[in-house]
XYZ file of C-alpha atoms in Angstrom:
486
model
C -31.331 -65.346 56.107
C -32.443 -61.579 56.988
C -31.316 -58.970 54.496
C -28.341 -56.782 55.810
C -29.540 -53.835 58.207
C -32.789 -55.528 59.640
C -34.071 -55.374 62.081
C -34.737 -51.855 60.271
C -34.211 -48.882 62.821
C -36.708 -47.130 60.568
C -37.940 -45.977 57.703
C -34.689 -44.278 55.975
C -33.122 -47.735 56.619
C -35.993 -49.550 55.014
C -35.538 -47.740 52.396
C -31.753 -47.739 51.856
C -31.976 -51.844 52.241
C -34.638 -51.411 49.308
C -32.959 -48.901 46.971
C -29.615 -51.771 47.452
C -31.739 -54.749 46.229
C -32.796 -52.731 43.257
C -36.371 -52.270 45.098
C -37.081 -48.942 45.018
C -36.900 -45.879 42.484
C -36.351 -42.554 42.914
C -39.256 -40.143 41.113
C -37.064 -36.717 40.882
C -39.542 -34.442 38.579
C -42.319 -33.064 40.890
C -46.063 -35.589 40.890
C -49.099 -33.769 42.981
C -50.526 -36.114 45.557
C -53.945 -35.193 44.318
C -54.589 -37.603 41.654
C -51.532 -38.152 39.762
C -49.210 -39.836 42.396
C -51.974 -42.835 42.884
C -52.121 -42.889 38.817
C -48.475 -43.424 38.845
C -48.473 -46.211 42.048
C -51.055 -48.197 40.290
C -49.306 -48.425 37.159
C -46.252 -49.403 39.044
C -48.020 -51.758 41.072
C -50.115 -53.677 38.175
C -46.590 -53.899 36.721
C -45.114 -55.517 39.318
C -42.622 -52.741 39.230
C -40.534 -51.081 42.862
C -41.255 -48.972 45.916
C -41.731 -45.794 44.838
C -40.083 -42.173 47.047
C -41.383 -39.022 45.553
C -38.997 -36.760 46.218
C -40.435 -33.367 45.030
C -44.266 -33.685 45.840
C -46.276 -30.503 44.753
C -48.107 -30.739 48.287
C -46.697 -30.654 51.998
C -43.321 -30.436 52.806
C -41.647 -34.193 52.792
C -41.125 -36.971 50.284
C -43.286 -39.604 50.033
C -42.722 -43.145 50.169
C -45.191 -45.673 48.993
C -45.968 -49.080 47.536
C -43.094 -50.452 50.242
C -45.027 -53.789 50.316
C -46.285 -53.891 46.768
C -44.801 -57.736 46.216
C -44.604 -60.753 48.473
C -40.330 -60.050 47.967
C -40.534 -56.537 49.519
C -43.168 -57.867 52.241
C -40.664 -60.693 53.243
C -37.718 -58.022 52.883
C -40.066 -55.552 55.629
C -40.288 -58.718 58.113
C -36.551 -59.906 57.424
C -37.188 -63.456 56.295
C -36.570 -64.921 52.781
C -40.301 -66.610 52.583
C -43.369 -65.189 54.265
C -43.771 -68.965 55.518
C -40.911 -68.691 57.713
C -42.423 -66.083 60.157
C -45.334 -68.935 60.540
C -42.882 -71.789 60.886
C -41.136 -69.926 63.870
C -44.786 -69.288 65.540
C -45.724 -72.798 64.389
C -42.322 -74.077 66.217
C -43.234 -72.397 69.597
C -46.444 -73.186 70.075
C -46.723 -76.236 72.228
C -48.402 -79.215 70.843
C -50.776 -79.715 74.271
C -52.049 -76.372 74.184
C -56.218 -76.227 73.977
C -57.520 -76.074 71.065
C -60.251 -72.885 69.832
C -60.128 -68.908 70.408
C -58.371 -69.748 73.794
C -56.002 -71.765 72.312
C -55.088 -68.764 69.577
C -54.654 -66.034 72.048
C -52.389 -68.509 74.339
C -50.365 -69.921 71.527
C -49.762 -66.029 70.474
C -49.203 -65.109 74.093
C -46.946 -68.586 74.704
C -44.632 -67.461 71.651
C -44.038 -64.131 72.651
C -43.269 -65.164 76.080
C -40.636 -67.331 74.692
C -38.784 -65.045 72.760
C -40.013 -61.814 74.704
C -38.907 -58.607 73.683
C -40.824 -55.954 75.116
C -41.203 -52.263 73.733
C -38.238 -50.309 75.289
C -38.796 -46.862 76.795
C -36.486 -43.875 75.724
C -36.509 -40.335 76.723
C -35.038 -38.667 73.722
C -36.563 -39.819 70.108
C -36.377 -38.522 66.349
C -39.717 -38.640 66.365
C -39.462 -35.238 68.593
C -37.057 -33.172 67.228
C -39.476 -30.583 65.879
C -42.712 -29.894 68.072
C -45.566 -27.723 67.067
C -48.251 -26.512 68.939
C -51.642 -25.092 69.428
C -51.968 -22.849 66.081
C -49.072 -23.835 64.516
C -50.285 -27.239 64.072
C -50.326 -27.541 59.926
C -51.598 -30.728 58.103
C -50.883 -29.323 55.314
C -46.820 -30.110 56.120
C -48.204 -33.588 55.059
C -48.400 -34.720 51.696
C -51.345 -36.710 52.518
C -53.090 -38.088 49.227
C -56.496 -37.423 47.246
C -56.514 -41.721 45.551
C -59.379 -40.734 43.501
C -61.694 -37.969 41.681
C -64.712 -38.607 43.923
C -62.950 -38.851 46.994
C -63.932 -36.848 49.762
C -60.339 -34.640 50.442
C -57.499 -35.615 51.052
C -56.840 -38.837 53.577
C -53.898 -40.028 55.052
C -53.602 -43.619 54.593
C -50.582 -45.076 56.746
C -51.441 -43.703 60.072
C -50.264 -46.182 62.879
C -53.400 -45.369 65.521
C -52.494 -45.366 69.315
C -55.545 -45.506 71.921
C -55.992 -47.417 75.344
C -58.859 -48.627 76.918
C -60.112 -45.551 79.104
C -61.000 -48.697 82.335
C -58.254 -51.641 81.962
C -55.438 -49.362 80.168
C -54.801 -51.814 77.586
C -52.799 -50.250 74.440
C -54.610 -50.511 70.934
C -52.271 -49.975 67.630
C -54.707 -50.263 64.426
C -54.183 -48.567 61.017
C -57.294 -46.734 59.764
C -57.513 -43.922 57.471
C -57.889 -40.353 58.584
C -59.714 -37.814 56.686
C -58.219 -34.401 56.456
C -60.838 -32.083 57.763
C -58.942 -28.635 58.445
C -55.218 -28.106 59.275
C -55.762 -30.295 62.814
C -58.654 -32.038 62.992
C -58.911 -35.807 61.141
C -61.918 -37.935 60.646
C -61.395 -41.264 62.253
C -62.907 -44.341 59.908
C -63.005 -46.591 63.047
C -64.886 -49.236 61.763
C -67.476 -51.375 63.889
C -65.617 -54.641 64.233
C -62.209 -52.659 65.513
C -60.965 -52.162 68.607
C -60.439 -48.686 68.617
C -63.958 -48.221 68.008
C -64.745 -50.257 71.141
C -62.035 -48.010 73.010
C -64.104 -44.869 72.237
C -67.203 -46.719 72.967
C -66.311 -46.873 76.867
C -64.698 -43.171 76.945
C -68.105 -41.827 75.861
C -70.390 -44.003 77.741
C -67.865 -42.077 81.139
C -68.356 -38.971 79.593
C -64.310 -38.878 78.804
C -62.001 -37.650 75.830
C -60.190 -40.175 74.649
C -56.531 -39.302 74.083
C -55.478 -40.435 70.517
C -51.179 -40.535 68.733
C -51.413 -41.107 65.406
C -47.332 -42.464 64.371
C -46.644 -42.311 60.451
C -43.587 -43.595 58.971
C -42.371 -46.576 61.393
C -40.348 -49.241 60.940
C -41.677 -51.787 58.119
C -42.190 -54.416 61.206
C -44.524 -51.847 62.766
C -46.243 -51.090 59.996
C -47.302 -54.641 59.396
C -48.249 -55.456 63.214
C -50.409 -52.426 62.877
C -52.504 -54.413 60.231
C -52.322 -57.386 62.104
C -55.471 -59.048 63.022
C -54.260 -60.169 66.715
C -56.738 -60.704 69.449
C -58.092 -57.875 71.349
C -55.434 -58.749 74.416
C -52.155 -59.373 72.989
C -49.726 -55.972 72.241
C -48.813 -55.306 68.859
C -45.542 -53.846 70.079
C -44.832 -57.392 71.779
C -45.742 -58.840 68.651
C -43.543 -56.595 66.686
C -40.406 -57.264 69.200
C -40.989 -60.706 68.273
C -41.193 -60.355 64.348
C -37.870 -58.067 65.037
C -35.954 -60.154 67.331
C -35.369 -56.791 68.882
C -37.388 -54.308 71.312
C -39.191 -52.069 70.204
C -38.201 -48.424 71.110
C -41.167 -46.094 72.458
C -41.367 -42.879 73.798
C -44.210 -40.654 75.681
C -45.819 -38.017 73.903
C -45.546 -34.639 74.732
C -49.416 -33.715 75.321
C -50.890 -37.546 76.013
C -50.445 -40.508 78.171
C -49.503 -42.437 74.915
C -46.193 -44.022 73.543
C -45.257 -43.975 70.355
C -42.460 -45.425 67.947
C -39.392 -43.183 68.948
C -38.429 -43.459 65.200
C -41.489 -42.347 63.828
C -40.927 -39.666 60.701
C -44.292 -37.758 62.381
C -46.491 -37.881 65.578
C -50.073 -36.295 65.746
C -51.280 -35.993 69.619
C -54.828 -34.963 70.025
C -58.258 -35.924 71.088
C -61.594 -37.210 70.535
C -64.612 -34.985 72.379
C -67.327 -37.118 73.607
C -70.325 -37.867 71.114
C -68.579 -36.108 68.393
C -68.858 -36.942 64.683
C -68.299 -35.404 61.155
C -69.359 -36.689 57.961
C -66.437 -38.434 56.710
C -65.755 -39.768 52.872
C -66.558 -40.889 50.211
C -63.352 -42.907 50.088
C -62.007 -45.228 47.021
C -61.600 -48.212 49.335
C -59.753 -51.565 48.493
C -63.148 -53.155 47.622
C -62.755 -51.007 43.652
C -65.708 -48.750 45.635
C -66.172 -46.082 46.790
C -67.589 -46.157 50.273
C -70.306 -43.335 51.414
C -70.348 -40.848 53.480
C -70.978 -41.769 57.427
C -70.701 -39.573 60.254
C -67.489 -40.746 62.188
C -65.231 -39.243 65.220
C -62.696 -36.070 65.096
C -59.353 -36.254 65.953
C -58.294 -32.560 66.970
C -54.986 -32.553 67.013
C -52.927 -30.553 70.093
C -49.571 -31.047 69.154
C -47.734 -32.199 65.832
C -44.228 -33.939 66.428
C -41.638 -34.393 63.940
C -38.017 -35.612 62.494
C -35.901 -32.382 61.660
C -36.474 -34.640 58.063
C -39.199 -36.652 57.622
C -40.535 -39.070 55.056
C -44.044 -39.174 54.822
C -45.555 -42.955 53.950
C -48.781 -43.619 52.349
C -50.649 -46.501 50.895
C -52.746 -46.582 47.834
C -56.569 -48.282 48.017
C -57.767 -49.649 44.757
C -59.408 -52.558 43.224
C -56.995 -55.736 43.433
C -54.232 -55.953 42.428
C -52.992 -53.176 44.677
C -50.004 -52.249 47.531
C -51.943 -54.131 50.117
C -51.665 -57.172 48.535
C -48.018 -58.298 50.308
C -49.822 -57.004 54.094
C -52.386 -59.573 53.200
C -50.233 -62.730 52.136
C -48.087 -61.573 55.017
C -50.832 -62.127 57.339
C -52.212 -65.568 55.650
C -49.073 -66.898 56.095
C -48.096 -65.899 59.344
C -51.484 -66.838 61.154
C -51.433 -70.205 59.683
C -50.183 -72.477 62.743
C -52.757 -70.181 64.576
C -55.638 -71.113 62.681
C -54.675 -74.628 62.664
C -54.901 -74.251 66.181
C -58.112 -73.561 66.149
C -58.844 -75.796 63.616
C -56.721 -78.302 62.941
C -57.950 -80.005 60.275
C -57.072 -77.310 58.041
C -53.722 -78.315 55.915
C -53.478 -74.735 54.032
C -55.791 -72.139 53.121
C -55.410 -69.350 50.478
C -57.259 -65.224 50.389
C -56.716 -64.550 46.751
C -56.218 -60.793 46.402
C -59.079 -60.540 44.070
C -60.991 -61.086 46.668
C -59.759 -58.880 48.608
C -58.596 -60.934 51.080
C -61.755 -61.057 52.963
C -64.779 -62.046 50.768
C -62.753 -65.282 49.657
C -61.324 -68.178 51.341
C -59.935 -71.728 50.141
C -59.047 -73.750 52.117
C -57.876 -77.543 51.975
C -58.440 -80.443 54.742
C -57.842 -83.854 55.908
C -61.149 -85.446 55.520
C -61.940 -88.009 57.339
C -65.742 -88.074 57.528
C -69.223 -87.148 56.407
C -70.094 -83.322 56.211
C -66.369 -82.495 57.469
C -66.497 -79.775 54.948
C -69.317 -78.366 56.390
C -67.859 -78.109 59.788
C -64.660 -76.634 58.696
C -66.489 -73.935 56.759
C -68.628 -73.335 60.670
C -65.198 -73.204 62.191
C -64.081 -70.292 59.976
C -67.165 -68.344 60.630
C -66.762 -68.163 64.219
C -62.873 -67.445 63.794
C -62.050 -63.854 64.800
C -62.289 -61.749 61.628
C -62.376 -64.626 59.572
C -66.145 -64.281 60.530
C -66.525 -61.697 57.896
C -65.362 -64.316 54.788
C -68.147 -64.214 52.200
C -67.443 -67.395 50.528
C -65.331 -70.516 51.733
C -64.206 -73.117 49.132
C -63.212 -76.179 50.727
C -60.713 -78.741 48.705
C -59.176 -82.004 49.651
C -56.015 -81.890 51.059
C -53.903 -83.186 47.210
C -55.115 -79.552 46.024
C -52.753 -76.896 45.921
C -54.889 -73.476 47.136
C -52.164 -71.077 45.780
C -52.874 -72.705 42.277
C -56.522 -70.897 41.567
C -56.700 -73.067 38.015
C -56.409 -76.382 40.444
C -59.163 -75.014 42.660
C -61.571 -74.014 39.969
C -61.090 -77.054 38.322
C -62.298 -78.721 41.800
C -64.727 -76.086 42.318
C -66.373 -76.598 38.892
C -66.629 -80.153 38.799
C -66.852 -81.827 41.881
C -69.963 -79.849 43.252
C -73.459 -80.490 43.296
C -74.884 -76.807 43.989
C -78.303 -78.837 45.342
C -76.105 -80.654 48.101
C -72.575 -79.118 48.324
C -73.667 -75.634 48.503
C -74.111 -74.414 52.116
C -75.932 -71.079 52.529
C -76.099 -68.939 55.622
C -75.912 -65.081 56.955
C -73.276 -63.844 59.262
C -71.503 -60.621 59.962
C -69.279 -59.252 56.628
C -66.981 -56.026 56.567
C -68.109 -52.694 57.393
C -66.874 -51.729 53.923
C -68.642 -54.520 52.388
C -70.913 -52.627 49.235
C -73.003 -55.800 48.667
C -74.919 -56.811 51.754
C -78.277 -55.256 51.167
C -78.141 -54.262 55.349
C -74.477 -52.929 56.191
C -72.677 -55.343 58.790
C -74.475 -58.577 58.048
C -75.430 -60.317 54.779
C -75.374 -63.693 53.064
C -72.652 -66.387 52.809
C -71.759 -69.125 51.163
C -69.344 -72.761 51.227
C -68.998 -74.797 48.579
C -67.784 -78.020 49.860
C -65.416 -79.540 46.937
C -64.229 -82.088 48.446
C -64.423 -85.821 47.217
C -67.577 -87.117 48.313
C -68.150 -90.020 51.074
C -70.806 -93.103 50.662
C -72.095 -90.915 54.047
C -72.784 -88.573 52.768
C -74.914 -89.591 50.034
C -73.028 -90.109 47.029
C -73.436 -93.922 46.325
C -71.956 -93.965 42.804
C -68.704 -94.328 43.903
C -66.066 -91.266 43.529
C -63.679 -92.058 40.121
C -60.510 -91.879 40.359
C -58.599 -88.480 38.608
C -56.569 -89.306 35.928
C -52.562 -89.604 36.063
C -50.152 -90.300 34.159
C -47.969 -93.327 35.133
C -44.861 -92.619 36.286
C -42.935 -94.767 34.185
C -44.234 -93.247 30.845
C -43.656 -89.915 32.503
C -39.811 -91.096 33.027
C -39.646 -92.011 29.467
C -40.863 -88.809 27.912
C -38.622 -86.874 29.824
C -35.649 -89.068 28.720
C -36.110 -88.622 25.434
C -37.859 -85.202 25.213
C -34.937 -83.806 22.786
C -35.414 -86.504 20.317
C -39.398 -85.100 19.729
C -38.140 -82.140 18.669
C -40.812 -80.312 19.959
């Protein structure tokens, strides 16, 4: 059942729908965004505590609102469902049984479910998003309460910027969320990383010679906020995907200074630029890894025209070592690209990114086996899936083992491996923020196949049998647990 008010018109009503369900405090006192607001989100956080507005930052001129999707509750309340599985059960339920199978198969089972239940981004002329325009010199970042995270930092970054580019030749839309480094009151460093498709976007503008025009949207809707972080494939629009997670359109409007859309209930919309071969040294950033990353030269954003609610709520996100905000945006998107990866492979029955490893350098995943080395191949299939490519290490468990429960899997992990035979090494592409790989993009990986082992495979001894209780003793105990007095 979807909690009263969704789908959310935008962030106020987010908001209110939190502060009702006893999600989300009030801070009154003022907290500077340099520093001491991130001390007081990760507290909150690693306490499990609420959604945090700052109402009297000692920087910019808005409250801020942060750690929205802090717990898998507040994720599910964002995406109006009552269990992040549900979102994947209605893809799961769409997707036609004889579509093919691999990468084509994802991108048509995403583009088959949308076209069932199609809801479109709707155009409007007049949006809150535009009620106060600035331009040329009175373009101020410093409005913004955007955040310093942490004492090495390079500045101040905002970190919930919903990025808007198309593709200068075919005109396709991109929406990604990267984080923008302040540079002067209107330019931003761009962290477009090398796997995303921004960076690919700005790739073709430069080899023409061209600017490429650039919206940055912050404070959207929860639903947009999550399809921002969504890892679809290259051809399917988040704002489709969004209608869909809605079960309502998305409303856009045009900017005022480039041929972009943007969410018309945005709380603020920067419109500006990137020149042509030009980069700034950008960072050092606390990233989600627990790391800083360094400093790399990356494109500038300079920034034409700054739009505006009459009052706005800025939102912002807070990077740390796990357990942190992003934790719900990942579960959300393990659970919701589930039937797709068992598309692709469908001998996966579940599969689990434990935040501690930050979503990307760890994967578990349980199968059907059915056959010599079938761990091996599943482990292959991940590599080539998407971003899934960058996983650093893939645990693979028979299909009895519960992935969510990380004692279960060590205890698979730990004692049904041979390292010399089970262990499957190889090198393959890993994140750009990856701190590890001794050369950046690409570095070693590993599967540990912890599966039961087949006669085929080698293992002639015969696989024992676990131990378990019989259910009739188990019957009895319960029956008379009261009279142990334990």
């Amino acid at each position: 059942m979807a909690p009263r008010g969704f789908p959310y018109d935008d962030l106020q009503s987010f908001l209110a729908a939190l502060e009702a369900a006893g999600e989300l405090r009030r801070v009154r006192v003022p907290a500077d965004p340099t520093l001491e607001i991130s001390e007081v989100v990760t507290r909150t956080v690693r306490a499990g505590g609420p959604a945090l507005l700052f109402e009297k930052p000692t920087r910019g001129d808005m409250p801020v609102a942060i750690n929205l999707f802090g717990t898998e509750k507040r994720m599910a309340m964002a995406l109006g469902v009552d269990s992040l599985d549900e979102v994947g059960d209605r893809i799961g339920a769409l997707i036609k049984p004889e579509l093919p199978v691999g990468f084509a198969g994802i991108r048509e089972g995403i583009g088959k479910a949308l076209q069932l239940k199609s809801l479109p981004p709707k155009k409007v002329k007049n949006a809150p998003c535009q009620e106060v325009v600035l331009k040329g010199d009175d373009v101020d970042l410093g409005l913004l309460p955007g955040l310093q995270v942490w004492p090495e930092d390079g500045g101040i970054y905002h970190n919930y910027g919903l990025t808007h580019t198309k593709h200068p030749e075919t005109g396709k839309r991109n929406l990604g969320l990267y984080r923008l480094q302040q540079h002067s009151k209107n330019t931003l460093g761009m962290h477009w990383q090398i796997h995303k498709d921004s960076t690919a976007h700005h790739a073709v503008a430069e080899r023409l010679g061209q600017r490429l025009p650039v919206a940055v949207a912050i404070g959207c809707d929860p639903v947009v906020s999550y399809a921002a972080s969504a890892p679809l494939p290259s051809d399917i629009d988040e704002y489709l995907f969004a209608g869909f997670l809605r079960g309502e359109r998305v409303e856009m409007v045009d900017c005022l200074t480039v041929p972009l859309q943007v969410p018309a209930h945005a709380q603020v919309v920067l419109e500006g630029y990137l020149e042509p071969g030009e980069r700034h040294p950008e960072g050092p950033f606390g990233d989600h890894t627990g790391f800083y990353t360094p400093v790399e030269p990356f494109p500038v954003l300079h920034i034409e025209t700054m739009t505006m609610r009459k009052k706005p709520i800025y939102h912002s996100i807070i990077t740390s070592k796990p357990p942190q905000e992003d934790h719900g945006l990942g579960k959300a998107t393990e659970r919701i690209f589930l039937p797709l990866l068992r598309m692709l492979i469908p001998d996966i029955a579940d599969y689990d990114m434990p935040a501690a490893g930050v979503f990307h350098n760890c994967v578990i995943v349980s199968i059907r086996k059915r056959y010599p080395k079938h761990a091996q191949k599943i482990m292959n299939a991940i590599w080539g899936a998407h971003l899934m490519s960058l996983s650093k290490l893939i645990v693979v468990v028979d299909e009895d083992c519960d992935v969510h429960d990380y004692a279960e899997v060590a205890f698979r992990a730990f004692g049904n491996v041979d390292y010399d035979r089970d262990l499957l090494i190889t090198q393959g592409p890993v994140d750009h923020l990856d701190h590890a790989s001794y050369q950046q993009f690409w570095g070693g990986k590993a599967g540990l196949d912890a599966t039961r082992k087949l006669p085929g495979e080698g293992y002639t001894r015969g696989w024992p049998d676990e131990m378990v209780m019989s259910p009739e003793v188990v019957s009895l105990v319960d029956k008379r647990w009261k009279e142990y007095g334990i």
